[in-house]
XYZ file of N, CA, C and O in Angstrom:
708
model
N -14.733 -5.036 -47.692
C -14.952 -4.461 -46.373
C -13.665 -4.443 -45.564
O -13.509 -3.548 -44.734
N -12.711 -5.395 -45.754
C -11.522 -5.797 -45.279
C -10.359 -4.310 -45.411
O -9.538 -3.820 -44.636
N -10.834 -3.966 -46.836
C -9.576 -2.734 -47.145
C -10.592 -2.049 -46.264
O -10.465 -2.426 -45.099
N -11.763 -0.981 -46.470
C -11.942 -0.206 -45.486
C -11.718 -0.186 -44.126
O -11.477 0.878 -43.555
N -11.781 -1.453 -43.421
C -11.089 -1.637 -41.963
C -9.790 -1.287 -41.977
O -9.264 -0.971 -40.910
N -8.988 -1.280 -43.268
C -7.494 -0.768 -43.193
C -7.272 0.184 -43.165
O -6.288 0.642 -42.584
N -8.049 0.787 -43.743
C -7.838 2.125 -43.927
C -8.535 2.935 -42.398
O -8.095 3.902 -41.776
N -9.220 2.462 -42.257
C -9.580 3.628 -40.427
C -9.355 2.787 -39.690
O -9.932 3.071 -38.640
N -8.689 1.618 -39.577
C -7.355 1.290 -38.279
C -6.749 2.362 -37.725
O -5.958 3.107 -38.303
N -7.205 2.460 -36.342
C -6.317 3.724 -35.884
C -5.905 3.216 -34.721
O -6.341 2.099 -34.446
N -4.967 3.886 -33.737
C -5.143 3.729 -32.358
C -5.804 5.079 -31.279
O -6.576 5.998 -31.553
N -5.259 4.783 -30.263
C -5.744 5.965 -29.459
C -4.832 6.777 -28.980
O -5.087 7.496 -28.014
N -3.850 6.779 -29.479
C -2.460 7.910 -29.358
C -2.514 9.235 -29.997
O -3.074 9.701 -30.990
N -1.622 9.738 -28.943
C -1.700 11.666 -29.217
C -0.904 11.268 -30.047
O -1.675 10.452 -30.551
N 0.380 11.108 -30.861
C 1.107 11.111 -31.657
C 0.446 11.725 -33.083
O 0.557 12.844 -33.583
N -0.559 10.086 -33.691
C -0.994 10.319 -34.857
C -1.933 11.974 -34.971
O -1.861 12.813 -35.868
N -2.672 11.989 -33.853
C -3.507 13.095 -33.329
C -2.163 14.043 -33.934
O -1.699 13.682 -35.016
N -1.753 14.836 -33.478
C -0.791 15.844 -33.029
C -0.050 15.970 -35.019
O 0.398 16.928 -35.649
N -0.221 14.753 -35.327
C 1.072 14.808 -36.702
C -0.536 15.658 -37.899
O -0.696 16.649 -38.613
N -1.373 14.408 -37.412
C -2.443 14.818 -38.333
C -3.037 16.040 -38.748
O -3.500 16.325 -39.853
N -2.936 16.952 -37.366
C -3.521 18.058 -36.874
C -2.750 19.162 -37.366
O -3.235 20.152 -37.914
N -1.557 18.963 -37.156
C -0.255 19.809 -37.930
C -0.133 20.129 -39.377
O 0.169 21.178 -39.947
N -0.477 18.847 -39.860
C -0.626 18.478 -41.281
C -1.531 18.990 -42.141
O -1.482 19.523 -43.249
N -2.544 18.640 -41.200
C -3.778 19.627 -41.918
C -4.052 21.366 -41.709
O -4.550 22.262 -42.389
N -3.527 21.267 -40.596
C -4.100 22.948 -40.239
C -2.761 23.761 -41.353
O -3.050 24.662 -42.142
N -1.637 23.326 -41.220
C -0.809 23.814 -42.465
C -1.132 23.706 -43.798
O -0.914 24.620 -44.593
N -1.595 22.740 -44.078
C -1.920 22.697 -45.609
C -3.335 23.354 -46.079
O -3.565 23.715 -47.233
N -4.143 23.437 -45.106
C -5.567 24.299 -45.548
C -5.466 25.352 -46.149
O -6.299 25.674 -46.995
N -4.394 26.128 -45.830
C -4.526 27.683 -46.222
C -4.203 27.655 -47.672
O -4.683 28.386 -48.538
N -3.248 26.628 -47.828
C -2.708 26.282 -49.304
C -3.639 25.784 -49.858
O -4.009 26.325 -50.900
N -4.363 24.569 -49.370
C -5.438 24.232 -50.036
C -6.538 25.442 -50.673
O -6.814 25.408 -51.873
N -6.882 26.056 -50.147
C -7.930 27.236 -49.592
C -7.617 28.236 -50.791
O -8.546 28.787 -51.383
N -6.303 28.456 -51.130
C -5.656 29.053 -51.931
C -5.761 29.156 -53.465
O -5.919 30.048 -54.299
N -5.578 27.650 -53.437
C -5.552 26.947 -54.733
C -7.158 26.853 -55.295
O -7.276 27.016 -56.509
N -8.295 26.627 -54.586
C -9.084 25.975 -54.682
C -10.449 26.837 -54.622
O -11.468 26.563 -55.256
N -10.217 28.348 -53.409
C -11.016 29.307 -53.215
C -10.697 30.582 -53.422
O -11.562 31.456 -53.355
N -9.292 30.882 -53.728
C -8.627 32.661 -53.922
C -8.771 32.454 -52.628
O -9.183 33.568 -52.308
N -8.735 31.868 -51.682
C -8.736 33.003 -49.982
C -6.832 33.151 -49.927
O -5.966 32.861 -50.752
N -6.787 33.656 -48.733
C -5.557 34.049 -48.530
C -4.284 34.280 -49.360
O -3.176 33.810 -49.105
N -4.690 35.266 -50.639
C -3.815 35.746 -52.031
C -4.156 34.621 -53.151
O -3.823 34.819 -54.320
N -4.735 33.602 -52.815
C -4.433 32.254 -54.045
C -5.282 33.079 -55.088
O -5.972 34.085 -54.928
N -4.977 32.249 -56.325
C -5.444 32.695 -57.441
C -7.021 31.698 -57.546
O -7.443 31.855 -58.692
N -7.568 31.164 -57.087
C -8.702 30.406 -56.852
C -8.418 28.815 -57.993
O -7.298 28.326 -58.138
N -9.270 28.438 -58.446
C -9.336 27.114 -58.686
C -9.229 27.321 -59.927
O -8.616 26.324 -60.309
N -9.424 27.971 -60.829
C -9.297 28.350 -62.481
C -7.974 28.866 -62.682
O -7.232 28.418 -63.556
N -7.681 29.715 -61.968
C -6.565 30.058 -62.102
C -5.243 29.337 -61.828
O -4.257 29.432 -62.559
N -5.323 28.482 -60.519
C -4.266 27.435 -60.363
C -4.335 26.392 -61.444
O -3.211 25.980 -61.729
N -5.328 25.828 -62.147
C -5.303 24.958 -62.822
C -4.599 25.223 -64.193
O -3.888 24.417 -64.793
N -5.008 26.842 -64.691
C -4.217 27.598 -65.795
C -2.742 27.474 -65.334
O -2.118 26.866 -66.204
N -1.869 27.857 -64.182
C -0.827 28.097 -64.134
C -0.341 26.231 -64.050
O 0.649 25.868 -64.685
N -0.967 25.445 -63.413
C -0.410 24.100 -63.495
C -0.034 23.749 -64.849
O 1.055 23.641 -65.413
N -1.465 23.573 -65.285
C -1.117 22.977 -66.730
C -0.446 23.387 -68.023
O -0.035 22.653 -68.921
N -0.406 25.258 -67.901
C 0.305 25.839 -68.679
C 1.455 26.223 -68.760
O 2.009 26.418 -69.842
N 2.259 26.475 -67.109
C 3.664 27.327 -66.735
C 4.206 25.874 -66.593
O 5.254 25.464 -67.090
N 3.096 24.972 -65.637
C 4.181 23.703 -65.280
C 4.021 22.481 -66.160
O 4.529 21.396 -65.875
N 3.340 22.691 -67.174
C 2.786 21.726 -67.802
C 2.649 19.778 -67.313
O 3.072 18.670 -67.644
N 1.490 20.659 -66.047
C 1.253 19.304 -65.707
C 0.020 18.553 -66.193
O -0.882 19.389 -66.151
N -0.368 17.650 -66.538
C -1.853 17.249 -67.293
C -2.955 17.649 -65.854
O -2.829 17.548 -64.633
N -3.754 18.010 -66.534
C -4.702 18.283 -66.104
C -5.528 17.329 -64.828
O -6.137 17.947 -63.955
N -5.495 16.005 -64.809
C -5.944 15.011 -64.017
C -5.421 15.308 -63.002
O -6.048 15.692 -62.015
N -3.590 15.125 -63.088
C -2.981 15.331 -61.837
C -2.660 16.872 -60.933
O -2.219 17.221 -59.838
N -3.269 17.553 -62.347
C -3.430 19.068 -61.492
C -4.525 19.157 -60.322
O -4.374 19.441 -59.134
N -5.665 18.825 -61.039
C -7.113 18.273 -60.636
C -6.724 17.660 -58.976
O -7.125 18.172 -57.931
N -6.165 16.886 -59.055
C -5.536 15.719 -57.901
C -4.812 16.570 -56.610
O -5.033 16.430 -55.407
N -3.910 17.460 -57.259
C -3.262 18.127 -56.688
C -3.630 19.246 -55.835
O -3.232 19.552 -54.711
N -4.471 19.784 -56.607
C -5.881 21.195 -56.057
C -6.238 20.421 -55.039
O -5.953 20.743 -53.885
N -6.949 19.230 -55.347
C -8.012 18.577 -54.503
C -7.189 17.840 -53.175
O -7.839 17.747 -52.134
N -5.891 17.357 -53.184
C -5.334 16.664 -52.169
C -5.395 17.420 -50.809
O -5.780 17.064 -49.695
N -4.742 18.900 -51.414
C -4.224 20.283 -50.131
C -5.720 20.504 -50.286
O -6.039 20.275 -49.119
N -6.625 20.728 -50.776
C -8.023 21.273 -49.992
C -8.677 20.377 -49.380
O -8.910 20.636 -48.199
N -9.212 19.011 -49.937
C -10.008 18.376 -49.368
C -9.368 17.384 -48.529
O -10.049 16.541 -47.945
N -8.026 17.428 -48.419
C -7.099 16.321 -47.555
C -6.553 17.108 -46.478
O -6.127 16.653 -45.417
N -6.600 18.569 -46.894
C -6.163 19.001 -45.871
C -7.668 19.225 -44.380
O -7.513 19.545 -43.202
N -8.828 18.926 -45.058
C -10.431 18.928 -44.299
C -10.220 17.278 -43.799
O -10.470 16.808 -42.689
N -9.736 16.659 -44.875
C -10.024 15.012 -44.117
C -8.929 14.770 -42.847
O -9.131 13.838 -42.068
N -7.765 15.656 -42.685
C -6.974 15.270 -41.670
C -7.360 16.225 -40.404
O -6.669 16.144 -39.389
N -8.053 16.793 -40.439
C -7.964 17.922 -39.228
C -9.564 16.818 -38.794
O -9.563 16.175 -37.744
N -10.429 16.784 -39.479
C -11.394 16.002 -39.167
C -11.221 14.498 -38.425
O -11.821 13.989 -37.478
N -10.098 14.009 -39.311
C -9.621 12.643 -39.015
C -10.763 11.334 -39.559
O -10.959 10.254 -39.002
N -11.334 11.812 -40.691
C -11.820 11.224 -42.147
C -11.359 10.833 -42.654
O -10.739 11.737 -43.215
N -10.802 9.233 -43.363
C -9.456 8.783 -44.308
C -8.264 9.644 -44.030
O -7.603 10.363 -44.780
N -8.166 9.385 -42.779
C -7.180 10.044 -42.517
C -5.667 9.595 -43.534
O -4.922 10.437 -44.035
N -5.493 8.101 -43.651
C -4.460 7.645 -44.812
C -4.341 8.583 -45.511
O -3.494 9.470 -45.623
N -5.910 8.171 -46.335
C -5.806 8.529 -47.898
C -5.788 10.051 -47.716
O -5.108 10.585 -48.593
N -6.288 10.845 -46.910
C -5.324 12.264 -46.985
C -4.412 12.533 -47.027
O -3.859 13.198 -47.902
N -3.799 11.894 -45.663
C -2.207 11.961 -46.076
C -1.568 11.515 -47.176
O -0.722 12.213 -47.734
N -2.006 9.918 -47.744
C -1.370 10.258 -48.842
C -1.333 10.849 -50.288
O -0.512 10.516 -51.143
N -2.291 11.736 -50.445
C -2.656 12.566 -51.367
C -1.834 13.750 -51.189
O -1.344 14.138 -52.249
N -1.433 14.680 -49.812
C -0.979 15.517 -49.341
C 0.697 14.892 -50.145
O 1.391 15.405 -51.023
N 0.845 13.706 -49.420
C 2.668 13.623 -49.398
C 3.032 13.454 -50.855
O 4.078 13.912 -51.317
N 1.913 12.611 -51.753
C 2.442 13.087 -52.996
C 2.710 13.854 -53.534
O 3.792 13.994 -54.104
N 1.338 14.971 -53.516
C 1.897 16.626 -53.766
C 2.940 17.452 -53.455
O 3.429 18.393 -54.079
N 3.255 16.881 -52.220
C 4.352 17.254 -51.727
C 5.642 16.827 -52.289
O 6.561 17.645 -52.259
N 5.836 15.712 -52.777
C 7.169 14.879 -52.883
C 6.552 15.399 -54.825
O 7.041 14.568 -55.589
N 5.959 16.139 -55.373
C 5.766 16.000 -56.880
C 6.544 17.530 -56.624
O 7.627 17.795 -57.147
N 5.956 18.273 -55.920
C 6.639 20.293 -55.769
C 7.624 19.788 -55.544
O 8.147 19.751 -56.658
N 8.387 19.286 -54.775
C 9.753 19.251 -53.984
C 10.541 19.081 -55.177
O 11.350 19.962 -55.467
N 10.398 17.946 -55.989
C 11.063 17.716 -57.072
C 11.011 18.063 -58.184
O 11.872 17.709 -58.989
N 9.933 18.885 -58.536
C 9.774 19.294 -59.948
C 10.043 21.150 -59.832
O 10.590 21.892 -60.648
N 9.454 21.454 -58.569
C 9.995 23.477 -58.405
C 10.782 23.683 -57.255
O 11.354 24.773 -57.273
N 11.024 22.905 -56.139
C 11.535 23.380 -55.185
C 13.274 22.806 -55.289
O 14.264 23.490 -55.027
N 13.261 21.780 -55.616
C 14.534 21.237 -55.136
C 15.457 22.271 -56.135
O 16.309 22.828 -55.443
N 15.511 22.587 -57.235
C 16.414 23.089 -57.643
C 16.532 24.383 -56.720
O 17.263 25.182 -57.306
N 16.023 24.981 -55.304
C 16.645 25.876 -54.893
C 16.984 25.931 -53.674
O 17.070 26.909 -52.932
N 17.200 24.720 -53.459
C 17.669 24.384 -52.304
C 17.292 23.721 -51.103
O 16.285 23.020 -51.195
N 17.876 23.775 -49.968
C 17.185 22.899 -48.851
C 16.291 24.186 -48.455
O 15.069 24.115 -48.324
N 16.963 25.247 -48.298
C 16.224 26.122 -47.504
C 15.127 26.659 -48.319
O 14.985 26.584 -49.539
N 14.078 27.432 -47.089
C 12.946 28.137 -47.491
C 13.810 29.616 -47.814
O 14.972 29.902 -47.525
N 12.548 30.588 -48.673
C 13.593 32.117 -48.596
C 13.026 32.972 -47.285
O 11.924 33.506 -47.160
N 13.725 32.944 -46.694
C 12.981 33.726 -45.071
C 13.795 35.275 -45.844
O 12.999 36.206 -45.966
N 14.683 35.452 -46.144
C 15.342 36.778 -46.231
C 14.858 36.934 -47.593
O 15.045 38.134 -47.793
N 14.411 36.507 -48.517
C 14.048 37.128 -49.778
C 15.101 36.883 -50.511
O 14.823 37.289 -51.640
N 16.389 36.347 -50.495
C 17.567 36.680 -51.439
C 17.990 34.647 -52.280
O 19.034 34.091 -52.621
N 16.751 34.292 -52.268
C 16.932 33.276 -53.447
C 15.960 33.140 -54.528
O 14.861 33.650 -54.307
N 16.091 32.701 -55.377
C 15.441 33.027 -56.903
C 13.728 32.189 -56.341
O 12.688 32.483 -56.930
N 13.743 31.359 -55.374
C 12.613 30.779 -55.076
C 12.846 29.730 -53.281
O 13.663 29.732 -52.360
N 11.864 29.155 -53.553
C 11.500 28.284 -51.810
C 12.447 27.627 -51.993
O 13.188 27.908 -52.935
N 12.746 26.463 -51.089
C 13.929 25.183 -51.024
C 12.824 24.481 -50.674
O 11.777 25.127 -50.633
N 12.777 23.199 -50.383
C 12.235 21.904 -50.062
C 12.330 21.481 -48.874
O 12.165 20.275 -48.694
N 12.667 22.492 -47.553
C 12.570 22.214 -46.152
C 11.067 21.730 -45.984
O 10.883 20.586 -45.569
N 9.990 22.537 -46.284
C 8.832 22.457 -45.375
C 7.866 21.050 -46.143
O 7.026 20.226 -45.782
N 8.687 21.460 -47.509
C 7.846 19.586 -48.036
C 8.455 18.720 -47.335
O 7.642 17.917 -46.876
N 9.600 18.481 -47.006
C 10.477 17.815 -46.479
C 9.281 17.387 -44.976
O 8.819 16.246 -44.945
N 9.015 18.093 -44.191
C 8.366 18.664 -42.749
C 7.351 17.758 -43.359
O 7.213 16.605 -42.949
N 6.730 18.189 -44.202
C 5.089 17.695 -44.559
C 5.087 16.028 -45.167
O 4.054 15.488 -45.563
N 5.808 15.667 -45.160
C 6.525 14.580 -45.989
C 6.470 13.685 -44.698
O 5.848 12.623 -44.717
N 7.186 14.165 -43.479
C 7.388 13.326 -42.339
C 5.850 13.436 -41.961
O 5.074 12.510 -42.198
N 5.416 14.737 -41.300
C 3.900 13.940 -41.094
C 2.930 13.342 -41.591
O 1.933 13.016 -40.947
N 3.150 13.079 -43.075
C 2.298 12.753 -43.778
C 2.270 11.211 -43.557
O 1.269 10.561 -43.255
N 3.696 10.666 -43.784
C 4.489 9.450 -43.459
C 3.496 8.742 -42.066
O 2.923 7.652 -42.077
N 3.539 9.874 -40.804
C 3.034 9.164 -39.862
C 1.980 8.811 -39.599
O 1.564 7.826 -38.988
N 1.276 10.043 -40.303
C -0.048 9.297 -40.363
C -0.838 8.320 -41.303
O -1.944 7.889 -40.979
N -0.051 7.900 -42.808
C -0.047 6.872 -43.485
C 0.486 5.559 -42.631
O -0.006 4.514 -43.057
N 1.267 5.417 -41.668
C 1.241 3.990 -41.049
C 0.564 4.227 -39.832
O 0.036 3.188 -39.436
N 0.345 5.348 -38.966
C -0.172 4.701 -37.562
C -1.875 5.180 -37.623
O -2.583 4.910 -36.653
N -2.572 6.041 -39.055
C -3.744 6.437 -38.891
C -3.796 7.609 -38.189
O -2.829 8.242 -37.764
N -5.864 8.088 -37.999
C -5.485 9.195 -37.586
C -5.099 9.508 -36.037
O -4.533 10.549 -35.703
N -5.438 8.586 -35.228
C -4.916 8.760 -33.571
C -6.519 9.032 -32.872
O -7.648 8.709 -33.242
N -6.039 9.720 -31.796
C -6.933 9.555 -30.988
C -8.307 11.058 -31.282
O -8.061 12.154 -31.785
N -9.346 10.675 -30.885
C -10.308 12.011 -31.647
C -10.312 11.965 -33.224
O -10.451 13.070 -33.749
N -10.221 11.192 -33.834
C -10.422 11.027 -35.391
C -11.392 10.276 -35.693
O -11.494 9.180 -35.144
N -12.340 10.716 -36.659
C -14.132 10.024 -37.409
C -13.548 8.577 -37.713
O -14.239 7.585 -37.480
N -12.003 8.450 -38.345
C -11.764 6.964 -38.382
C -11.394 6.432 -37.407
O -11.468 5.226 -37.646
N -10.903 6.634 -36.081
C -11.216 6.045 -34.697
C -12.619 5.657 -34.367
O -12.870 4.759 -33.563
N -13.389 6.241 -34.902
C -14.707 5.885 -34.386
C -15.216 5.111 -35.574
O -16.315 4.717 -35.186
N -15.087 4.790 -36.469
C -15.491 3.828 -37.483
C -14.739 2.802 -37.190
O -15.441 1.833 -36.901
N -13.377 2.540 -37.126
C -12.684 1.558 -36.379
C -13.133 0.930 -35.427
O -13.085 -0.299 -35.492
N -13.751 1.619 -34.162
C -14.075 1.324 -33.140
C -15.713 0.430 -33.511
O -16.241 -0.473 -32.862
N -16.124 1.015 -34.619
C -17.821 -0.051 -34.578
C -17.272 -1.054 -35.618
O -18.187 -1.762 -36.037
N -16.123 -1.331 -36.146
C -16.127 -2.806 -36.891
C -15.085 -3.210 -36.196
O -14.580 -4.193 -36.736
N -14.290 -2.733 -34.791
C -13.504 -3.799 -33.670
C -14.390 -4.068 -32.374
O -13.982 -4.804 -31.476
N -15.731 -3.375 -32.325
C -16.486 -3.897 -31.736
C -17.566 -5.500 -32.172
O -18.207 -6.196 -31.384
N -17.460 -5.610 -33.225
C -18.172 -6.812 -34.013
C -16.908 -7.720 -33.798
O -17.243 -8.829 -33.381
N -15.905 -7.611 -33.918
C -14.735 -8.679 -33.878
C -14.341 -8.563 -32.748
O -13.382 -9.302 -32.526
N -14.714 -7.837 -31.744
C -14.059 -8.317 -30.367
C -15.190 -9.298 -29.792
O -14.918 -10.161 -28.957
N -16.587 -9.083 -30.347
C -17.709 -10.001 -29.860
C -17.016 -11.409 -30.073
O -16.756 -12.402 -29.394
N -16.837 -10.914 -31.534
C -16.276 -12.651 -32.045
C -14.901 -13.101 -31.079
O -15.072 -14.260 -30.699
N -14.183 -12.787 -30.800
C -12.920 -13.200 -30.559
C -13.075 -13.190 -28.873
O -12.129 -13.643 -28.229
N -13.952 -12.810 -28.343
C -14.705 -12.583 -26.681
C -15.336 -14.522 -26.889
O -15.146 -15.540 -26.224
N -15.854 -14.314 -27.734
C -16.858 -15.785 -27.738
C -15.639 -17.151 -27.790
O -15.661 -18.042 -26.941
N -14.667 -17.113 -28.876
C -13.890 -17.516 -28.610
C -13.114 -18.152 -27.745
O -12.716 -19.303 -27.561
N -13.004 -17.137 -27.276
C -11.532 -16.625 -26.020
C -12.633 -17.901 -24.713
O -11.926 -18.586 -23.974
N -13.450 -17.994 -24.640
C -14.770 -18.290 -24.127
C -14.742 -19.708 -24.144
O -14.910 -20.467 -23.190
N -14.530 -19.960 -25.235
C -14.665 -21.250 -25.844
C -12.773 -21.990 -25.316
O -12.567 -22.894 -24.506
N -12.120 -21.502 -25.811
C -10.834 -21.834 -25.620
C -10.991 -22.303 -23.954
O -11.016 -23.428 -23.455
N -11.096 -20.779 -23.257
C -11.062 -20.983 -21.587
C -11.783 -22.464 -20.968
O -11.243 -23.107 -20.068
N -13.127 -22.885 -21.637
C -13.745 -23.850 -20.961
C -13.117 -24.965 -21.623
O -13.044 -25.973 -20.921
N -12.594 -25.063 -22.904
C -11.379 -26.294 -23.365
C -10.657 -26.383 -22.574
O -10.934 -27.482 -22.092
N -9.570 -25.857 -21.840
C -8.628 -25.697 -21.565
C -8.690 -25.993 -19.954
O -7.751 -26.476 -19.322
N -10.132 -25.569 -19.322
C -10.703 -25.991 -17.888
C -11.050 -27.593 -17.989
O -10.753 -28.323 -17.043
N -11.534 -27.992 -18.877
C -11.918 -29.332 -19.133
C -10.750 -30.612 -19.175
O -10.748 -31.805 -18.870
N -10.057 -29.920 -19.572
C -8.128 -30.863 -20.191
C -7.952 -30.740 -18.081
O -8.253 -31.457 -17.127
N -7.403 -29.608 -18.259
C -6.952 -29.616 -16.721
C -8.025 -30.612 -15.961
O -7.565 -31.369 -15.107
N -8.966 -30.629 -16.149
C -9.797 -30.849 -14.546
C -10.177 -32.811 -15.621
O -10.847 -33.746 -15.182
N -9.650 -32.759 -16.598
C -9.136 -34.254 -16.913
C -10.243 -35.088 -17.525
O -10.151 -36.315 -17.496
N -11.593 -34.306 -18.240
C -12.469 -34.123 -18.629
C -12.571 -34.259 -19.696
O -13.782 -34.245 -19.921
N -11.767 -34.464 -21.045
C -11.343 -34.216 -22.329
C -11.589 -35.305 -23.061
O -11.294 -35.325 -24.256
């Protein structure tokens, strides 16, 4: 129960909000792509053919990969495991960067005149992914509110406490002890 409290630890900051939100609303379309044919993708049969056959990646981590940008890119805009989205996203990210992108550079091709992408925007996706793997999903996230009903059981406890300490501590002073 201990790891799930780790994992939807959040706070109430726009930051994580704002990185999460970025993160996901960019990667959906890719997800979406890979996973449904919407917006030109070749759908989910077809990405899995070109993974495992052009890039010869095994199949599990193709599987992984489809599934990170679609269903991680739904868990961060939601703010659902928000972590474990992100870090499903930043792997994918940091696996393209290094296995198709880096050999062409830093840059993206905005003018059309390189043989392929550069590794700027993994780079981009890499940092928000980062932020929301340590600070969670922020403020307005389903794991803020799961957070919030197992730091409500431990603030009871640590209220009762705090309770207990105060009337120790009245008792010493007032010489009672």
């Amino acid at each position: 129960m201990k790891g799930l409290q780790t994992l939807f630890r959040t706070n109430d900051s726009y930051a994580p909000l704002i990185a999460r939100l970025a993160l996901g609303l960019a990667m959906f379309p890719h997800g979406a792509q890979k996973t449904l044919g919407w917006f030109g993708g070749y759908g989910f049969s077809g990405t899995m053919n070109f993974f495992t056959g052009q890039l010869h990646i095994p199949a599990l981590f193709a599987f992984l990969a489809i599934t990170a940008e679609f269903a991680g890119s739904i868990g961060l805009v939601t703010g659902f495991l928000s972590r474990v989205s992100a870090f499903g996203i930043a792997v994918t990210m940091l696996v393209a960067a290094l296995m198709v992108h880096a050999s062409n550079g830093f840059f993206m091709n905005w003018a059309g005149n390189q043989k392929g992408e550069g590794f700027e925007y993994h780079l981009l996706a890499l940092g928000l992914a980062l932020i929301v793997i340590l600070a969670g999903g922020g403020k307005w996230s389903v794991d803020s509110l799961l957070d919030g009903a197992s730091t409500e059981k431990s603030n009871v406890n640590t209220s009762k406490e705090t309770s207990g300490h105060l009337v120790g501590a009245a008792l010493v002073a007032k010489g009672e002890s």
